[in-house]
Amino acid sequence: MRQLSTIVERFRDRFGAVPRVYRAPGRVNLIGEHTDYNDGFAMPAAIEFYCWVAISPREDRKLCLYSEEFSSESGVDLAADAPAPTKSWSDYPIGVTLQLEGAGFHLRGANLLIESEVPMGAGLSSSAAIEVATALALAEQSGAKPERVQLARLCQKAENEFVGARVGIMDQFVSLHGQKDHALLLDCRSLTFESLAIPDSVKLVISNTMVKHELASGEYNHRRADCEEAVRRLATVLPGIRALRDVSPEQLEKHKGLLTDVIYKRALHIVSENARTLDAAAALRAGDIDRFGKRMAESHRSLRDLYEVSCMELDLMVDLAYQQKGVHGARMTGGGFGGATINLVDARFAGEFKEKIAKAYQHETGLLPQIYICKPAEGAGPLLSSDV
Ligand code: GAF
């Protein structure tokens, strides 16, 4: 964990002022993958990896941004015309700035220093973390008090419209609403959620394959378009539906003739994943971790075979997980095409799991994976000097 004092010092060296500091966590999704943009159910938890934003006001209406990760400066003049995206890290904070302004929040000029410890391209929502930390920092230092749900929506819109990735709302939502030691069963239509305690007897272990994905690069958007096409076709016989959330497994089977093979596979993943997520939540409420693990295994197979967003390294990491002691369930997490897996591991075996799976994966691929034993964390917020 980074020290607040280090960030304050770095900010002072660069901008000559004492900043306020905000942080927003990344997330891991336990189950309910690619369901968010289908108005469905997901079960993410915020994790103790953060993006930090230090901020102090300026006299003019410029935002000067500095990224520690990229050792790079960028900026935007709020009094001038909106800039175009540049396909770099600064699209995230600038996209969020434009959304906040567009929503009627009059932002003050500011200097911002951004530092993130959320692994990039690992499917752990480094994008949402930078969006949310920036949005909170900008809003609060301008005296604005948007509701957290509105902030989540604005951050999602920034990513959809400025960055060009048609992501759903899960990541931004959980980065803002995460709860210590809990996952959220999130209804992505109503944006209501139930907090589900993760028992002390299990650990969330994340295995980063070290193979990076690029969400904006097209496949993610294609999957979303496939789902929309399924809804368009099914709506000809099911006029009440607005999203795949509204389609039952029976209805999908009955009308599969309306869909191409590929679109049917995509829809079947979504419809079954929603049912699995609700069953996994019931299992967690009942303390039945093995049943939860079974749903995770099914989810991975569905993402691999029907939604086709897994890859060799993710499949290998999942297979290796099931060869270890104390594993209740394992699956890919996040958008896919690389990134990480989430493993539900008996707490007594988590240390051994970490060591053995790292060795086995390295042996098979030559890549040294990063394995994190995580705890569900609180959502984004300001840091006080007492946190130093
Ligand atoms: C990415 C997106 F940002 C989320 O909105 C979600 O769709 C996820 O992929 C897949 O469940 O993290």
mmCIF file of C-alpha atoms and ligand atoms in Angstrom:
data_model
loop_
_atom_site.group_PDB
_atom_site.id
_atom_site.type_symbol
_atom_site.label_atom_id
_atom_site.label_comp_id
_atom_site.label_asym_id
_atom_site.label_seq_id
_atom_site.Cartn_x
_atom_site.Cartn_y
_atom_site.Cartn_z
ATOM 1 C CA MET A 1 0.000 0.000 0.000
ATOM 2 C CA ARG A 2 1.322 3.393 -0.959
ATOM 3 C CA GLN A 3 1.878 5.967 1.733
ATOM 4 C CA LEU A 4 -0.193 9.098 1.664
ATOM 5 C CA SER A 5 2.854 11.068 2.808
ATOM 6 C CA THR A 6 4.847 9.971 -0.269
ATOM 7 C CA ILE A 7 2.153 11.152 -2.632
ATOM 8 C CA VAL A 8 1.804 14.456 -0.794
ATOM 9 C CA GLU A 9 5.566 14.944 -1.023
ATOM 10 C CA ARG A 10 5.696 14.132 -4.711
ATOM 11 C CA PHE A 11 2.836 16.537 -5.338
ATOM 12 C CA ARG A 12 4.564 19.265 -3.358
ATOM 13 C CA ASP A 13 7.783 18.781 -5.352
ATOM 14 C CA ARG A 14 5.951 19.044 -8.636
ATOM 15 C CA PHE A 15 3.282 21.661 -7.978
ATOM 16 C CA GLY A 16 4.511 23.468 -4.838
ATOM 17 C CA ALA A 17 1.281 23.066 -2.862
ATOM 18 C CA VAL A 18 -0.237 20.735 -0.284
ATOM 19 C CA PRO A 19 -2.934 18.644 -1.997
ATOM 20 C CA ARG A 20 -6.038 16.817 -0.897
ATOM 21 C CA VAL A 21 -5.797 13.149 -1.776
ATOM 22 C CA TYR A 22 -8.521 10.784 -3.025
ATOM 23 C CA ARG A 23 -8.297 7.130 -3.855
ATOM 24 C CA ALA A 24 -10.490 4.658 -5.707
ATOM 25 C CA PRO A 25 -10.100 0.872 -5.687
ATOM 26 C CA GLY A 26 -9.948 -1.624 -8.524
ATOM 27 C CA ARG A 27 -12.286 -4.610 -8.359
ATOM 28 C CA VAL A 28 -12.542 -8.308 -8.868
ATOM 29 C CA ASN A 29 -15.748 -9.854 -10.156
ATOM 30 C CA LEU A 30 -16.709 -13.120 -8.454
ATOM 31 C CA ILE A 31 -19.377 -14.078 -10.990
ATOM 32 C CA GLY A 32 -21.768 -12.412 -13.464
ATOM 33 C CA GLU A 33 -19.468 -11.616 -16.384
ATOM 34 C CA HIS A 34 -20.522 -9.462 -19.342
ATOM 35 C CA THR A 35 -23.976 -9.265 -17.793
ATOM 36 C CA ASP A 36 -23.770 -5.604 -16.752
ATOM 37 C CA TYR A 37 -24.435 -4.137 -20.215
ATOM 38 C CA ASN A 38 -27.326 -6.601 -20.540
ATOM 39 C CA ASP A 39 -29.092 -5.072 -17.523
ATOM 40 C CA GLY A 40 -28.257 -8.256 -15.605
ATOM 41 C CA PHE A 41 -26.622 -9.326 -12.337
ATOM 42 C CA ALA A 42 -22.957 -9.219 -11.320
ATOM 43 C CA MET A 43 -21.095 -9.866 -8.072
ATOM 44 C CA PRO A 44 -18.020 -7.654 -7.828
ATOM 45 C CA ALA A 45 -15.935 -6.718 -4.805
ATOM 46 C CA ALA A 46 -13.625 -3.711 -4.537
ATOM 47 C CA ILE A 47 -10.025 -4.751 -3.762
ATOM 48 C CA GLU A 48 -7.157 -3.136 -1.897
ATOM 49 C CA PHE A 49 -5.375 -1.878 -5.010
ATOM 50 C CA TYR A 50 -5.955 1.825 -5.529
ATOM 51 C CA CYS A 51 -5.616 4.686 -7.940
ATOM 52 C CA TRP A 52 -4.613 7.816 -6.002
ATOM 53 C CA VAL A 53 -5.308 11.365 -7.127
ATOM 54 C CA ALA A 54 -3.713 14.332 -5.351
ATOM 55 C CA ILE A 55 -5.283 17.674 -6.221
ATOM 56 C CA SER A 56 -4.966 21.390 -5.450
ATOM 57 C CA PRO A 57 -6.786 24.344 -6.995
ATOM 58 C CA ARG A 58 -5.409 26.760 -9.624
ATOM 59 C CA GLU A 59 -6.359 30.374 -10.258
ATOM 60 C CA ASP A 60 -7.111 29.806 -13.974
ATOM 61 C CA ARG A 61 -9.487 27.208 -15.485
ATOM 62 C CA LYS A 62 -6.805 24.783 -16.587
ATOM 63 C CA LEU A 63 -6.389 21.219 -15.419
ATOM 64 C CA CYS A 64 -2.751 20.132 -15.358
ATOM 65 C CA LEU A 65 -2.412 16.364 -15.068
ATOM 66 C CA TYR A 66 0.657 14.345 -14.254
ATOM 67 C CA SER A 67 0.824 10.533 -14.330
ATOM 68 C CA GLU A 68 3.486 8.897 -12.170
ATOM 69 C CA GLU A 69 3.130 5.575 -14.038
ATOM 70 C CA PHE A 70 3.782 7.106 -17.427
ATOM 71 C CA SER A 71 6.009 9.987 -16.207
ATOM 72 C CA SER A 72 3.890 12.086 -18.497
ATOM 73 C CA GLU A 73 2.019 15.411 -18.395
ATOM 74 C CA SER A 74 -1.246 16.318 -20.017
ATOM 75 C CA GLY A 75 -3.964 18.861 -19.530
ATOM 76 C CA VAL A 76 -7.108 20.585 -20.629
ATOM 77 C CA ASP A 77 -8.295 24.182 -20.627
ATOM 78 C CA LEU A 78 -11.841 24.214 -19.281
ATOM 79 C CA ALA A 79 -12.423 27.623 -20.860
ATOM 80 C CA ALA A 80 -11.585 26.356 -24.373
ATOM 81 C CA ASP A 81 -13.249 23.882 -26.748
ATOM 82 C CA ALA A 82 -13.229 20.228 -25.685
ATOM 83 C CA PRO A 83 -10.093 18.396 -26.881
ATOM 84 C CA ALA A 84 -10.177 15.182 -28.929
ATOM 85 C CA PRO A 85 -9.098 11.868 -27.375
ATOM 86 C CA THR A 86 -5.434 10.954 -27.829
ATOM 87 C CA LYS A 87 -5.642 7.202 -27.098
ATOM 88 C CA SER A 88 -3.438 7.600 -24.025
ATOM 89 C CA TRP A 89 -3.830 7.466 -20.227
ATOM 90 C CA SER A 90 -5.088 11.064 -20.149
ATOM 91 C CA ASP A 91 -8.280 10.139 -22.039
ATOM 92 C CA TYR A 92 -9.668 8.722 -18.768
ATOM 93 C CA PRO A 93 -9.305 11.827 -16.559
ATOM 94 C CA ILE A 94 -10.098 14.202 -19.422
ATOM 95 C CA GLY A 95 -13.164 12.164 -20.436
ATOM 96 C CA VAL A 96 -14.411 12.344 -16.854
ATOM 97 C CA THR A 97 -13.767 16.109 -16.726
ATOM 98 C CA LEU A 98 -15.834 16.664 -19.864
ATOM 99 C CA GLN A 99 -18.672 14.532 -18.497
ATOM 100 C CA LEU A 100 -18.766 16.408 -15.194
ATOM 101 C CA GLU A 101 -18.814 19.754 -17.016
ATOM 102 C CA GLY A 102 -21.442 18.440 -19.443
ATOM 103 C CA ALA A 103 -23.626 17.406 -16.498
ATOM 104 C CA GLY A 104 -23.567 20.990 -15.233
ATOM 105 C CA PHE A 105 -20.845 20.808 -12.584
ATOM 106 C CA HIS A 106 -18.730 23.935 -12.960
ATOM 107 C CA LEU A 107 -15.203 22.708 -12.257
ATOM 108 C CA ARG A 108 -12.380 24.838 -10.922
ATOM 109 C CA GLY A 109 -8.934 24.720 -12.483
ATOM 110 C CA ALA A 110 -6.607 22.318 -10.680
ATOM 111 C CA ASN A 111 -3.285 20.503 -10.634
ATOM 112 C CA LEU A 112 -3.578 16.728 -10.358
ATOM 113 C CA LEU A 113 -1.018 14.037 -9.724
ATOM 114 C CA ILE A 114 -2.233 10.522 -10.519
ATOM 115 C CA GLU A 115 -0.651 7.316 -9.245
ATOM 116 C CA SER A 116 -2.098 3.854 -9.600
ATOM 117 C CA GLU A 117 -1.195 0.515 -8.128
ATOM 118 C CA VAL A 118 -4.055 -1.324 -9.873
ATOM 119 C CA PRO A 119 -2.323 -3.663 -12.339
ATOM 120 C CA MET A 120 -3.055 -2.434 -15.863
ATOM 121 C CA GLY A 121 -4.642 -4.756 -18.427
ATOM 122 C CA ALA A 122 -5.233 -7.390 -15.757
ATOM 123 C CA GLY A 123 -9.032 -7.164 -15.818
ATOM 124 C CA LEU A 124 -9.037 -5.546 -12.369
ATOM 125 C CA SER A 125 -10.505 -2.212 -13.461
ATOM 126 C CA SER A 126 -7.549 0.110 -13.519
ATOM 127 C CA SER A 127 -9.656 2.272 -15.882
ATOM 128 C CA ALA A 128 -12.589 2.618 -13.510
ATOM 129 C CA ALA A 129 -10.212 3.376 -10.624
ATOM 130 C CA ILE A 130 -8.613 6.330 -12.418
ATOM 131 C CA GLU A 131 -11.992 7.606 -13.600
ATOM 132 C CA VAL A 132 -13.576 7.418 -10.169
ATOM 133 C CA ALA A 133 -10.616 8.874 -8.254
ATOM 134 C CA THR A 134 -10.414 11.789 -10.704
ATOM 135 C CA ALA A 135 -14.161 12.400 -10.652
ATOM 136 C CA LEU A 136 -14.298 12.487 -6.855
ATOM 137 C CA ALA A 137 -11.296 14.774 -6.621
ATOM 138 C CA LEU A 138 -12.578 17.219 -9.251
ATOM 139 C CA ALA A 139 -16.142 17.299 -7.939
ATOM 140 C CA GLU A 140 -15.230 17.793 -4.296
ATOM 141 C CA GLN A 141 -12.626 20.491 -4.873
ATOM 142 C CA SER A 142 -15.171 22.385 -6.978
ATOM 143 C CA GLY A 143 -17.687 22.186 -4.130
ATOM 144 C CA ALA A 144 -19.983 19.810 -6.056
ATOM 145 C CA LYS A 145 -21.689 16.917 -4.302
ATOM 146 C CA PRO A 146 -22.978 14.517 -6.947
ATOM 147 C CA GLU A 147 -24.667 11.315 -5.809
ATOM 148 C CA ARG A 148 -22.385 8.285 -6.087
ATOM 149 C CA VAL A 149 -24.707 6.585 -8.568
ATOM 150 C CA GLN A 150 -24.549 9.665 -10.787
ATOM 151 C CA LEU A 151 -20.754 9.709 -10.534
ATOM 152 C CA ALA A 152 -20.621 6.036 -11.557
ATOM 153 C CA ARG A 153 -22.821 6.787 -14.572
ATOM 154 C CA LEU A 154 -20.713 9.788 -15.610
ATOM 155 C CA CYS A 155 -17.497 7.771 -15.367
ATOM 156 C CA GLN A 156 -19.040 4.987 -17.443
ATOM 157 C CA LYS A 157 -20.162 7.552 -20.024
ATOM 158 C CA ALA A 158 -16.654 8.998 -20.169
ATOM 159 C CA GLU A 159 -15.304 5.566 -21.027
ATOM 160 C CA ASN A 160 -18.074 4.895 -23.541
ATOM 161 C CA GLU A 161 -17.908 8.238 -25.313
ATOM 162 C CA PHE A 162 -14.367 9.583 -24.926
ATOM 163 C CA VAL A 163 -12.252 6.443 -24.548
ATOM 164 C CA GLY A 164 -14.447 4.470 -26.948
ATOM 165 C CA ALA A 165 -15.008 1.295 -24.879
ATOM 166 C CA ARG A 166 -18.717 0.474 -24.540
ATOM 167 C CA VAL A 167 -18.299 -0.888 -21.014
ATOM 168 C CA GLY A 168 -21.155 -1.487 -18.581
ATOM 169 C CA ILE A 169 -21.452 0.107 -15.149
ATOM 170 C CA MET A 170 -20.178 -2.654 -12.856
ATOM 171 C CA ASP A 171 -16.604 -1.425 -12.422
ATOM 172 C CA GLN A 172 -17.335 2.230 -11.727
ATOM 173 C CA PHE A 173 -20.232 1.289 -9.476
ATOM 174 C CA VAL A 174 -18.260 -1.049 -7.228
ATOM 175 C CA SER A 175 -15.263 1.275 -7.114
ATOM 176 C CA LEU A 176 -17.635 3.824 -5.545
ATOM 177 C CA HIS A 177 -19.796 1.483 -3.442
ATOM 178 C CA GLY A 178 -17.402 -1.302 -2.397
ATOM 179 C CA GLN A 179 -17.727 -2.597 1.162
ATOM 180 C CA LYS A 180 -15.040 -4.058 3.375
ATOM 181 C CA ASP A 181 -15.261 -7.878 3.555
ATOM 182 C CA HIS A 182 -18.294 -7.961 1.235
ATOM 183 C CA ALA A 183 -19.094 -8.594 -2.388
ATOM 184 C CA LEU A 184 -22.058 -6.765 -3.926
ATOM 185 C CA LEU A 185 -24.852 -8.592 -5.701
ATOM 186 C CA LEU A 186 -25.501 -5.787 -8.158
ATOM 187 C CA ASP A 187 -28.657 -5.417 -10.209
ATOM 188 C CA CYS A 188 -27.258 -3.531 -13.176
ATOM 189 C CA ARG A 189 -30.704 -2.333 -14.252
ATOM 190 C CA SER A 190 -31.986 -0.798 -11.025
ATOM 191 C CA LEU A 191 -28.471 -0.137 -9.659
ATOM 192 C CA THR A 192 -29.526 -1.523 -6.309
ATOM 193 C CA PHE A 193 -27.354 -4.043 -4.528
ATOM 194 C CA GLU A 194 -27.209 -6.496 -1.674
ATOM 195 C CA SER A 195 -24.006 -6.785 0.393
ATOM 196 C CA LEU A 196 -22.902 -10.397 0.764
ATOM 197 C CA ALA A 197 -20.323 -11.206 3.440
ATOM 198 C CA ILE A 198 -17.330 -13.228 2.289
ATOM 199 C CA PRO A 199 -16.664 -15.695 5.113
ATOM 200 C CA ASP A 200 -13.264 -15.608 6.843
ATOM 201 C CA SER A 201 -12.806 -19.271 5.976
ATOM 202 C CA VAL A 202 -12.169 -18.442 2.291
ATOM 203 C CA LYS A 203 -9.739 -16.118 0.519
ATOM 204 C CA LEU A 204 -10.166 -14.372 -2.785
ATOM 205 C CA VAL A 205 -7.003 -15.174 -4.681
ATOM 206 C CA ILE A 206 -6.353 -13.389 -7.962
ATOM 207 C CA SER A 207 -3.958 -14.924 -10.480
ATOM 208 C CA ASN A 208 -2.677 -12.445 -13.039
ATOM 209 C CA THR A 209 -1.677 -14.304 -16.216
ATOM 210 C CA MET A 210 0.441 -11.285 -17.221
ATOM 211 C CA VAL A 211 -1.139 -11.444 -20.665
ATOM 212 C CA LYS A 212 -2.722 -8.056 -21.318
ATOM 213 C CA HIS A 213 -6.022 -7.333 -22.940
ATOM 214 C CA GLU A 214 -7.151 -4.117 -24.595
ATOM 215 C CA LEU A 215 -10.844 -3.564 -23.935
ATOM 216 C CA ALA A 216 -11.153 -0.711 -26.375
ATOM 217 C CA SER A 217 -9.639 -2.796 -29.136
ATOM 218 C CA GLY A 218 -12.849 -4.123 -30.535
ATOM 219 C CA GLU A 219 -13.768 -7.621 -29.334
ATOM 220 C CA TYR A 220 -15.516 -6.286 -26.237
ATOM 221 C CA ASN A 221 -17.590 -3.901 -28.329
ATOM 222 C CA HIS A 222 -18.390 -6.746 -30.758
ATOM 223 C CA ARG A 223 -19.770 -8.869 -27.918
ATOM 224 C CA ARG A 224 -21.974 -6.018 -26.853
ATOM 225 C CA ALA A 225 -23.221 -5.571 -30.425
ATOM 226 C CA ASP A 226 -23.998 -9.329 -30.598
ATOM 227 C CA CYS A 227 -26.171 -9.020 -27.488
ATOM 228 C CA GLU A 228 -28.006 -6.032 -28.922
ATOM 229 C CA GLU A 229 -28.623 -7.965 -32.126
ATOM 230 C CA ALA A 230 -30.053 -10.867 -30.086
ATOM 231 C CA VAL A 231 -32.464 -8.476 -28.356
ATOM 232 C CA ARG A 232 -33.534 -6.912 -31.672
ATOM 233 C CA ARG A 233 -34.335 -10.323 -33.154
ATOM 234 C CA LEU A 234 -36.012 -11.765 -30.060
ATOM 235 C CA ALA A 235 -38.094 -8.612 -29.619
ATOM 236 C CA THR A 236 -39.954 -9.490 -32.831
ATOM 237 C CA VAL A 237 -41.642 -12.321 -30.890
ATOM 238 C CA LEU A 238 -41.143 -11.048 -27.324
ATOM 239 C CA PRO A 239 -42.148 -7.385 -27.647
ATOM 240 C CA GLY A 240 -41.774 -6.596 -23.935
ATOM 241 C CA ILE A 241 -38.025 -7.226 -23.761
ATOM 242 C CA ARG A 242 -35.488 -4.398 -23.397
ATOM 243 C CA ALA A 243 -32.359 -6.432 -22.755
ATOM 244 C CA LEU A 244 -31.229 -10.068 -22.465
ATOM 245 C CA ARG A 245 -32.032 -9.697 -18.763
ATOM 246 C CA ASP A 246 -35.688 -10.001 -19.748
ATOM 247 C CA VAL A 247 -35.282 -13.320 -21.600
ATOM 248 C CA SER A 248 -35.772 -16.635 -19.759
ATOM 249 C CA PRO A 249 -33.804 -19.790 -20.673
ATOM 250 C CA GLU A 250 -37.072 -21.332 -21.957
ATOM 251 C CA GLN A 251 -37.838 -18.346 -24.187
ATOM 252 C CA LEU A 252 -34.312 -18.409 -25.621
ATOM 253 C CA GLU A 253 -34.613 -22.112 -26.470
ATOM 254 C CA LYS A 254 -38.054 -21.648 -28.010
ATOM 255 C CA HIS A 255 -36.924 -18.819 -30.284
ATOM 256 C CA LYS A 256 -33.351 -19.829 -31.038
ATOM 257 C CA GLY A 257 -34.299 -20.271 -34.698
ATOM 258 C CA LEU A 258 -34.363 -16.471 -34.983
ATOM 259 C CA LEU A 259 -30.676 -16.222 -34.107
ATOM 260 C CA THR A 260 -27.475 -17.193 -35.895
ATOM 261 C CA ASP A 261 -25.358 -19.818 -34.146
ATOM 262 C CA VAL A 262 -22.934 -17.210 -32.868
ATOM 263 C CA ILE A 263 -25.611 -14.829 -31.582
ATOM 264 C CA TYR A 264 -27.391 -17.746 -29.905
ATOM 265 C CA LYS A 265 -24.196 -18.746 -28.088
ATOM 266 C CA ARG A 266 -23.682 -15.177 -26.874
ATOM 267 C CA ALA A 267 -27.278 -14.921 -25.649
ATOM 268 C CA LEU A 268 -27.121 -18.328 -23.969
ATOM 269 C CA HIS A 269 -24.082 -17.225 -21.996
ATOM 270 C CA ILE A 270 -25.833 -14.087 -20.754
ATOM 271 C CA VAL A 271 -29.131 -15.771 -19.877
ATOM 272 C CA SER A 272 -27.418 -18.642 -18.045
ATOM 273 C CA GLU A 273 -24.860 -16.359 -16.369
ATOM 274 C CA ASN A 274 -27.632 -14.260 -14.842
ATOM 275 C CA ALA A 275 -29.241 -17.411 -13.400
ATOM 276 C CA ARG A 276 -25.853 -18.648 -12.139
ATOM 277 C CA THR A 277 -25.132 -15.339 -10.432
ATOM 278 C CA LEU A 278 -28.429 -15.385 -8.563
ATOM 279 C CA ASP A 279 -27.829 -18.996 -7.537
ATOM 280 C CA ALA A 280 -24.281 -18.166 -6.407
ATOM 281 C CA ALA A 281 -25.731 -15.377 -4.232
ATOM 282 C CA ALA A 282 -28.199 -17.823 -2.701
ATOM 283 C CA ALA A 283 -25.335 -20.243 -2.057
ATOM 284 C CA LEU A 284 -23.316 -17.531 -0.315
ATOM 285 C CA ARG A 285 -26.289 -16.578 1.864
ATOM 286 C CA ALA A 286 -26.644 -20.241 2.824
ATOM 287 C CA GLY A 287 -22.904 -20.592 3.510
ATOM 288 C CA ASP A 288 -22.593 -23.195 0.744
ATOM 289 C CA ILE A 289 -19.197 -22.325 -0.718
ATOM 290 C CA ASP A 290 -18.931 -25.522 -2.744
ATOM 291 C CA ARG A 291 -22.120 -24.706 -4.604
ATOM 292 C CA PHE A 292 -20.767 -21.211 -5.207
ATOM 293 C CA GLY A 293 -17.595 -22.781 -6.617
ATOM 294 C CA LYS A 294 -19.608 -24.973 -8.997
ATOM 295 C CA ARG A 295 -21.302 -21.900 -10.436
ATOM 296 C CA MET A 296 -17.847 -20.324 -10.926
ATOM 297 C CA ALA A 297 -16.645 -23.371 -12.862
ATOM 298 C CA GLU A 298 -19.750 -23.243 -15.089
ATOM 299 C CA SER A 299 -19.260 -19.529 -15.611
ATOM 300 C CA HIS A 300 -15.727 -20.076 -16.860
ATOM 301 C CA ARG A 301 -16.795 -22.800 -19.290
ATOM 302 C CA SER A 302 -19.558 -20.581 -20.617
ATOM 303 C CA LEU A 303 -17.196 -17.623 -21.095
ATOM 304 C CA ARG A 304 -14.722 -19.923 -22.845
ATOM 305 C CA ASP A 305 -17.081 -21.871 -25.106
ATOM 306 C CA LEU A 306 -20.125 -19.646 -25.641
ATOM 307 C CA TYR A 307 -18.997 -16.068 -25.154
ATOM 308 C CA GLU A 308 -15.476 -16.826 -26.422
ATOM 309 C CA VAL A 309 -13.638 -14.231 -24.355
ATOM 310 C CA SER A 310 -11.138 -16.513 -22.635
ATOM 311 C CA CYS A 311 -7.674 -17.383 -23.937
ATOM 312 C CA MET A 312 -5.098 -20.139 -23.555
ATOM 313 C CA GLU A 313 -3.409 -18.542 -20.518
ATOM 314 C CA LEU A 314 -6.691 -18.002 -18.641
ATOM 315 C CA ASP A 315 -7.851 -21.562 -19.342
ATOM 316 C CA LEU A 316 -4.504 -22.904 -18.180
ATOM 317 C CA MET A 317 -4.604 -20.826 -14.988
ATOM 318 C CA VAL A 318 -8.099 -22.164 -14.219
ATOM 319 C CA ASP A 319 -7.067 -25.775 -14.941
ATOM 320 C CA LEU A 320 -4.007 -25.398 -12.713
ATOM 321 C CA ALA A 321 -6.169 -23.950 -9.929
ATOM 322 C CA TYR A 322 -8.341 -27.047 -9.844
ATOM 323 C CA GLN A 323 -5.207 -29.165 -9.342
ATOM 324 C CA GLN A 324 -4.432 -27.357 -6.050
ATOM 325 C CA LYS A 325 -5.659 -28.167 -2.540
ATOM 326 C CA GLY A 326 -8.521 -26.220 -0.984
ATOM 327 C CA VAL A 327 -9.934 -24.675 -4.185
ATOM 328 C CA HIS A 328 -13.713 -24.169 -4.154
ATOM 329 C CA GLY A 329 -13.958 -22.440 -7.521
ATOM 330 C CA ALA A 330 -11.913 -20.702 -10.214
ATOM 331 C CA ARG A 331 -12.774 -18.678 -13.301
ATOM 332 C CA MET A 332 -11.579 -15.820 -15.467
ATOM 333 C CA THR A 333 -12.615 -12.410 -14.180
ATOM 334 C CA GLY A 334 -13.302 -9.139 -16.006
ATOM 335 C CA GLY A 335 -13.552 -8.527 -19.729
ATOM 336 C CA GLY A 336 -11.266 -11.406 -20.752
ATOM 337 C CA PHE A 337 -8.790 -11.867 -23.646
ATOM 338 C CA GLY A 338 -6.056 -12.116 -21.003
ATOM 339 C CA GLY A 339 -5.982 -10.605 -17.545
ATOM 340 C CA ALA A 340 -6.663 -12.513 -14.356
ATOM 341 C CA THR A 341 -8.571 -15.370 -12.783
ATOM 342 C CA ILE A 342 -10.427 -15.284 -9.466
ATOM 343 C CA ASN A 343 -10.070 -18.271 -7.158
ATOM 344 C CA LEU A 344 -12.079 -19.002 -4.053
ATOM 345 C CA VAL A 345 -9.614 -20.822 -1.822
ATOM 346 C CA ASP A 346 -9.914 -22.310 1.640
ATOM 347 C CA ALA A 347 -8.032 -19.818 3.858
ATOM 348 C CA ARG A 348 -5.846 -22.592 5.272
ATOM 349 C CA PHE A 349 -4.450 -23.370 1.819
ATOM 350 C CA ALA A 350 -4.183 -19.877 0.332
ATOM 351 C CA GLY A 351 -0.426 -19.520 0.936
ATOM 352 C CA GLU A 352 0.328 -22.932 -0.555
ATOM 353 C CA PHE A 353 -2.001 -22.214 -3.482
ATOM 354 C CA LYS A 354 -0.147 -19.006 -4.255
ATOM 355 C CA GLU A 355 3.229 -20.666 -4.296
ATOM 356 C CA LYS A 356 2.263 -23.774 -6.229
ATOM 357 C CA ILE A 357 0.139 -22.193 -8.930
ATOM 358 C CA ALA A 358 2.824 -19.592 -9.645
ATOM 359 C CA LYS A 359 5.426 -22.336 -10.154
ATOM 360 C CA ALA A 360 3.149 -24.498 -12.274
ATOM 361 C CA TYR A 361 2.084 -21.577 -14.525
ATOM 362 C CA GLN A 362 5.646 -20.421 -14.967
ATOM 363 C CA HIS A 363 6.700 -23.954 -15.821
ATOM 364 C CA GLU A 364 4.019 -24.214 -18.546
ATOM 365 C CA THR A 365 4.296 -20.739 -20.063
ATOM 366 C CA GLY A 366 7.642 -19.241 -19.110
ATOM 367 C CA LEU A 367 5.716 -16.266 -17.680
ATOM 368 C CA LEU A 368 6.012 -15.326 -14.015
ATOM 369 C CA PRO A 369 2.435 -14.672 -12.842
ATOM 370 C CA GLN A 370 1.478 -12.317 -10.035
ATOM 371 C CA ILE A 371 -0.770 -13.912 -7.415
ATOM 372 C CA TYR A 372 -2.624 -11.658 -4.966
ATOM 373 C CA ILE A 373 -4.452 -12.813 -1.846
ATOM 374 C CA CYS A 374 -7.115 -10.124 -1.527
ATOM 375 C CA LYS A 375 -9.738 -8.800 0.826
ATOM 376 C CA PRO A 376 -12.863 -6.938 -0.270
ATOM 377 C CA ALA A 377 -12.263 -3.220 0.337
ATOM 378 C CA GLU A 378 -14.250 -0.024 0.929
ATOM 379 C CA GLY A 379 -15.197 2.116 -2.055
ATOM 380 C CA ALA A 380 -13.549 5.370 -3.096
ATOM 381 C CA GLY A 381 -13.109 8.377 -0.842
ATOM 382 C CA PRO A 382 -10.891 11.175 0.416
ATOM 383 C CA LEU A 383 -7.921 10.442 2.640
ATOM 384 C CA LEU A 384 -7.283 12.412 5.784
ATOM 385 C CA SER A 385 -3.896 13.300 7.194
ATOM 386 C CA SER A 386 -4.710 10.901 10.027
ATOM 387 C CA ASP A 387 -4.514 8.112 7.409
ATOM 388 C CA VAL A 388 -0.789 8.754 6.903
HETATM 389 C C1 GAF B 1 -15.104 -4.928 -18.234
HETATM 390 C C2 GAF B 1 -16.151 -3.847 -18.329
HETATM 391 F F1 GAF B 1 -15.606 -2.626 -18.010
HETATM 392 C C3 GAF B 1 -17.332 -4.139 -17.400
HETATM 393 O O1 GAF B 1 -18.339 -3.182 -17.606
HETATM 394 C C4 GAF B 1 -17.875 -5.549 -17.614
HETATM 395 O O2 GAF B 1 -18.640 -5.627 -18.781
HETATM 396 C C5 GAF B 1 -16.734 -6.566 -17.638
HETATM 397 O O3 GAF B 1 -15.691 -6.193 -18.527
HETATM 398 C C6 GAF B 1 -17.214 -7.938 -18.013
HETATM 399 O O4 GAF B 1 -18.103 -8.419 -17.050
HETATM 400 O O5 GAF B 1 -14.522 -4.922 -16.962
#
